[in-house]
Amino acid sequence: SGGPILNDDGAVVNTVQPAFLAYNSATDANVTGDGTFATVDFDTEVFDQGNNFSADTFTAPVTGKYHLTVQTLVGDLTALMTAYTYNLVTSNRTYQQIENITPIAGGNLPLTISVVADMDAGDTATATLRVQNGVGDTADILGAATLRTFFSGVQVA
């Protein structure tokens, strides 16, 4: 009936459990730096069990608890960019990191949020980033074939 299967080796397999992994395959240049919020791009899916991920957004198919992890690698920082706000935004609440930083000009900054989020059917989740105090939007959200910037999730309850 499409529910969990117990294999002969004792492993539980549930092919209808919502789960996804998407990543940013190419760098998005000059998207933040002077306080502009940018939506983090996840343009390539590794898998999307249930087809619930589209256009940088996960949509919960059923009410439940979802383990969500978002990682973003920010590049091309300048010495003036001294703070950031990183958000995992769901319909019910926003999970946020706010930090003052001492960047190395031209350096990279890895950011990660991991949470078990309560979501109702139809709720969405996206990631946003704001780097502050720079002169213009010159910071990049790095992307590549390796998973530098990615978004993953699975329903856990």
mmCIF file of C-alpha atoms in Angstrom:
data_model
loop_
_atom_site.group_PDB
_atom_site.id
_atom_site.type_symbol
_atom_site.label_atom_id
_atom_site.label_comp_id
_atom_site.label_asym_id
_atom_site.label_seq_id
_atom_site.Cartn_x
_atom_site.Cartn_y
_atom_site.Cartn_z
ATOM 1 C CA SER A 1 0.000 0.000 0.000
ATOM 2 C CA GLY A 2 3.044 2.281 -0.277
ATOM 3 C CA GLY A 3 3.932 2.198 3.426
ATOM 4 C CA PRO A 4 7.171 1.175 5.138
ATOM 5 C CA ILE A 5 8.791 -2.109 4.139
ATOM 6 C CA LEU A 6 10.899 -4.279 6.433
ATOM 7 C CA ASN A 7 13.684 -5.879 4.373
ATOM 8 C CA ASP A 8 15.064 -9.347 5.103
ATOM 9 C CA ASP A 9 18.110 -7.717 6.703
ATOM 10 C CA GLY A 10 15.887 -5.756 9.128
ATOM 11 C CA ALA A 11 16.206 -2.362 7.442
ATOM 12 C CA VAL A 12 13.045 -0.245 7.200
ATOM 13 C CA VAL A 13 12.526 1.318 3.773
ATOM 14 C CA ASN A 14 9.867 3.977 3.296
ATOM 15 C CA THR A 15 9.768 5.236 -0.274
ATOM 16 C CA VAL A 16 6.826 7.568 0.391
ATOM 17 C CA GLN A 17 8.474 9.421 3.283
ATOM 18 C CA PRO A 18 9.064 13.052 2.209
ATOM 19 C CA ALA A 19 12.801 13.628 1.763
ATOM 20 C CA PHE A 20 14.902 15.919 -0.424
ATOM 21 C CA LEU A 21 18.396 17.196 -1.138
ATOM 22 C CA ALA A 22 19.002 20.168 -3.440
ATOM 23 C CA TYR A 23 22.045 22.326 -4.025
ATOM 24 C CA ASN A 24 23.278 25.449 -5.750
ATOM 25 C CA SER A 25 25.168 24.285 -8.846
ATOM 26 C CA ALA A 26 26.678 27.653 -9.837
ATOM 27 C CA THR A 27 27.792 30.718 -7.924
ATOM 28 C CA ASP A 28 25.252 33.518 -7.591
ATOM 29 C CA ALA A 29 27.464 36.585 -7.785
ATOM 30 C CA ASN A 30 26.931 39.947 -6.103
ATOM 31 C CA VAL A 31 23.669 39.135 -4.292
ATOM 32 C CA THR A 32 24.250 40.736 -0.880
ATOM 33 C CA GLY A 33 26.748 42.804 1.071
ATOM 34 C CA ASP A 34 25.166 46.170 1.834
ATOM 35 C CA GLY A 35 22.193 44.813 3.787
ATOM 36 C CA THR A 36 20.178 43.323 0.922
ATOM 37 C CA PHE A 37 18.358 40.067 1.724
ATOM 38 C CA ALA A 38 18.932 37.356 -0.897
ATOM 39 C CA THR A 39 16.961 34.134 -1.230
ATOM 40 C CA VAL A 40 19.446 31.274 -1.385
ATOM 41 C CA ASP A 41 19.271 29.411 -4.687
ATOM 42 C CA PHE A 42 19.032 25.621 -4.800
ATOM 43 C CA ASP A 43 18.713 24.901 -8.512
ATOM 44 C CA THR A 44 19.672 21.219 -8.705
ATOM 45 C CA GLU A 45 17.947 18.296 -6.990
ATOM 46 C CA VAL A 46 19.912 15.211 -5.969
ATOM 47 C CA PHE A 47 16.661 13.549 -4.895
ATOM 48 C CA ASP A 48 13.137 14.642 -4.097
ATOM 49 C CA GLN A 49 11.118 11.783 -2.679
ATOM 50 C CA GLY A 50 7.506 12.915 -2.991
ATOM 51 C CA ASN A 51 8.205 15.857 -5.354
ATOM 52 C CA ASN A 52 7.845 18.468 -2.585
ATOM 53 C CA PHE A 53 10.832 20.675 -3.494
ATOM 54 C CA SER A 54 10.640 23.290 -6.242
ATOM 55 C CA ALA A 55 11.968 26.795 -6.962
ATOM 56 C CA ASP A 56 14.238 26.969 -3.868
ATOM 57 C CA THR A 57 11.289 25.989 -1.626
ATOM 58 C CA PHE A 58 10.269 22.873 0.298
ATOM 59 C CA THR A 59 6.507 22.471 0.772
ATOM 60 C CA ALA A 60 5.374 20.072 3.512
ATOM 61 C CA PRO A 61 2.920 17.561 2.035
ATOM 62 C CA VAL A 62 1.501 16.583 5.446
ATOM 63 C CA THR A 63 1.505 18.001 8.967
ATOM 64 C CA GLY A 64 4.467 16.737 10.972
ATOM 65 C CA LYS A 65 7.991 17.320 12.213
ATOM 66 C CA TYR A 66 10.711 17.789 9.606
ATOM 67 C CA HIS A 67 14.468 17.712 10.084
ATOM 68 C CA LEU A 68 15.754 20.522 7.855
ATOM 69 C CA THR A 69 19.382 21.454 7.239
ATOM 70 C CA VAL A 70 20.524 24.384 5.140
ATOM 71 C CA GLN A 71 24.154 25.224 4.444
ATOM 72 C CA THR A 72 25.370 28.242 2.527
ATOM 73 C CA LEU A 73 28.925 29.124 1.597
ATOM 74 C CA VAL A 74 29.291 32.889 1.223
ATOM 75 C CA GLY A 75 32.228 34.193 -0.777
ATOM 76 C CA ASP A 76 33.910 37.355 -1.981
ATOM 77 C CA LEU A 77 33.572 39.106 1.372
ATOM 78 C CA THR A 78 35.272 42.422 1.969
ATOM 79 C CA ALA A 79 36.806 43.745 5.173
ATOM 80 C CA LEU A 80 33.827 46.110 5.571
ATOM 81 C CA MET A 81 31.252 43.283 5.691
ATOM 82 C CA THR A 82 31.104 42.822 9.446
ATOM 83 C CA ALA A 83 27.733 41.193 10.128
ATOM 84 C CA TYR A 84 25.283 38.716 8.672
ATOM 85 C CA THR A 85 21.748 37.453 9.204
ATOM 86 C CA TYR A 86 21.047 33.915 8.010
ATOM 87 C CA ASN A 87 17.469 32.586 8.084
ATOM 88 C CA LEU A 88 15.671 29.311 7.582
ATOM 89 C CA VAL A 89 12.166 30.658 7.062
ATOM 90 C CA THR A 90 9.174 28.364 7.544
ATOM 91 C CA SER A 91 5.511 29.275 7.538
ATOM 92 C CA ASN A 92 5.339 28.793 11.321
ATOM 93 C CA ARG A 93 8.567 30.526 12.376
ATOM 94 C CA THR A 94 11.993 31.751 11.347
ATOM 95 C CA TYR A 95 15.182 30.076 12.618
ATOM 96 C CA GLN A 96 17.908 32.697 12.597
ATOM 97 C CA GLN A 97 21.644 33.211 13.019
ATOM 98 C CA ILE A 98 22.864 36.766 13.541
ATOM 99 C CA GLU A 99 26.582 37.311 13.982
ATOM 100 C CA ASN A 100 29.198 40.000 13.858
ATOM 101 C CA ILE A 101 32.199 38.780 11.900
ATOM 102 C CA THR A 102 35.745 39.789 11.111
ATOM 103 C CA PRO A 103 36.010 38.694 7.495
ATOM 104 C CA ILE A 104 39.166 38.187 5.562
ATOM 105 C CA ALA A 105 38.885 40.161 2.347
ATOM 106 C CA GLY A 106 38.104 37.693 -0.418
ATOM 107 C CA GLY A 107 37.472 34.969 2.155
ATOM 108 C CA ASN A 108 34.595 32.532 2.472
ATOM 109 C CA LEU A 109 32.074 32.127 5.294
ATOM 110 C CA PRO A 110 30.271 28.785 5.829
ATOM 111 C CA LEU A 111 26.836 29.047 7.478
ATOM 112 C CA THR A 112 24.618 26.174 8.646
ATOM 113 C CA ILE A 113 21.223 25.880 10.310
ATOM 114 C CA SER A 114 19.825 22.478 11.306
ATOM 115 C CA VAL A 115 16.497 22.127 13.093
ATOM 116 C CA VAL A 116 13.501 19.878 13.638
ATOM 117 C CA ALA A 117 10.681 22.148 12.492
ATOM 118 C CA ASP A 118 6.962 21.729 13.048
ATOM 119 C CA MET A 119 5.187 22.197 9.743
ATOM 120 C CA ASP A 120 1.566 21.973 8.702
ATOM 121 C CA ALA A 121 0.456 20.560 5.353
ATOM 122 C CA GLY A 122 1.181 23.223 2.737
ATOM 123 C CA ASP A 123 3.734 25.125 4.856
ATOM 124 C CA THR A 124 6.915 26.171 3.080
ATOM 125 C CA ALA A 125 10.601 26.507 3.953
ATOM 126 C CA THR A 126 13.245 28.690 2.269
ATOM 127 C CA ALA A 127 16.625 30.190 3.182
ATOM 128 C CA THR A 128 17.637 33.856 3.099
ATOM 129 C CA LEU A 129 20.915 35.625 3.721
ATOM 130 C CA ARG A 130 21.874 39.232 4.411
ATOM 131 C CA VAL A 131 25.478 40.410 4.663
ATOM 132 C CA GLN A 132 25.819 43.932 6.009
ATOM 133 C CA ASN A 133 28.033 47.021 6.006
ATOM 134 C CA GLY A 134 29.687 46.480 2.646
ATOM 135 C CA VAL A 135 29.822 48.993 -0.168
ATOM 136 C CA GLY A 136 27.367 47.487 -2.636
ATOM 137 C CA ASP A 137 26.174 43.937 -3.091
ATOM 138 C CA THR A 138 29.444 42.212 -3.879
ATOM 139 C CA ALA A 139 29.200 39.055 -1.732
ATOM 140 C CA ASP A 140 28.458 35.790 -3.531
ATOM 141 C CA ILE A 141 26.530 32.651 -2.659
ATOM 142 C CA LEU A 142 28.909 29.966 -3.834
ATOM 143 C CA GLY A 143 27.777 27.009 -5.863
ATOM 144 C CA ALA A 144 29.453 24.119 -7.655
ATOM 145 C CA ALA A 145 29.032 20.462 -8.533
ATOM 146 C CA THR A 146 30.273 19.725 -5.008
ATOM 147 C CA LEU A 147 27.662 20.510 -2.371
ATOM 148 C CA ARG A 148 28.921 23.814 -0.962
ATOM 149 C CA THR A 149 25.459 25.340 -0.657
ATOM 150 C CA PHE A 150 22.644 22.864 -0.057
ATOM 151 C CA PHE A 151 19.227 22.294 1.509
ATOM 152 C CA SER A 152 18.050 18.908 2.771
ATOM 153 C CA GLY A 153 15.104 17.614 4.729
ATOM 154 C CA VAL A 154 13.167 14.563 5.798
ATOM 155 C CA GLN A 155 9.942 14.045 7.713
ATOM 156 C CA VAL A 156 10.777 12.505 11.092
ATOM 157 C CA ALA A 157 7.365 12.416 12.794
#
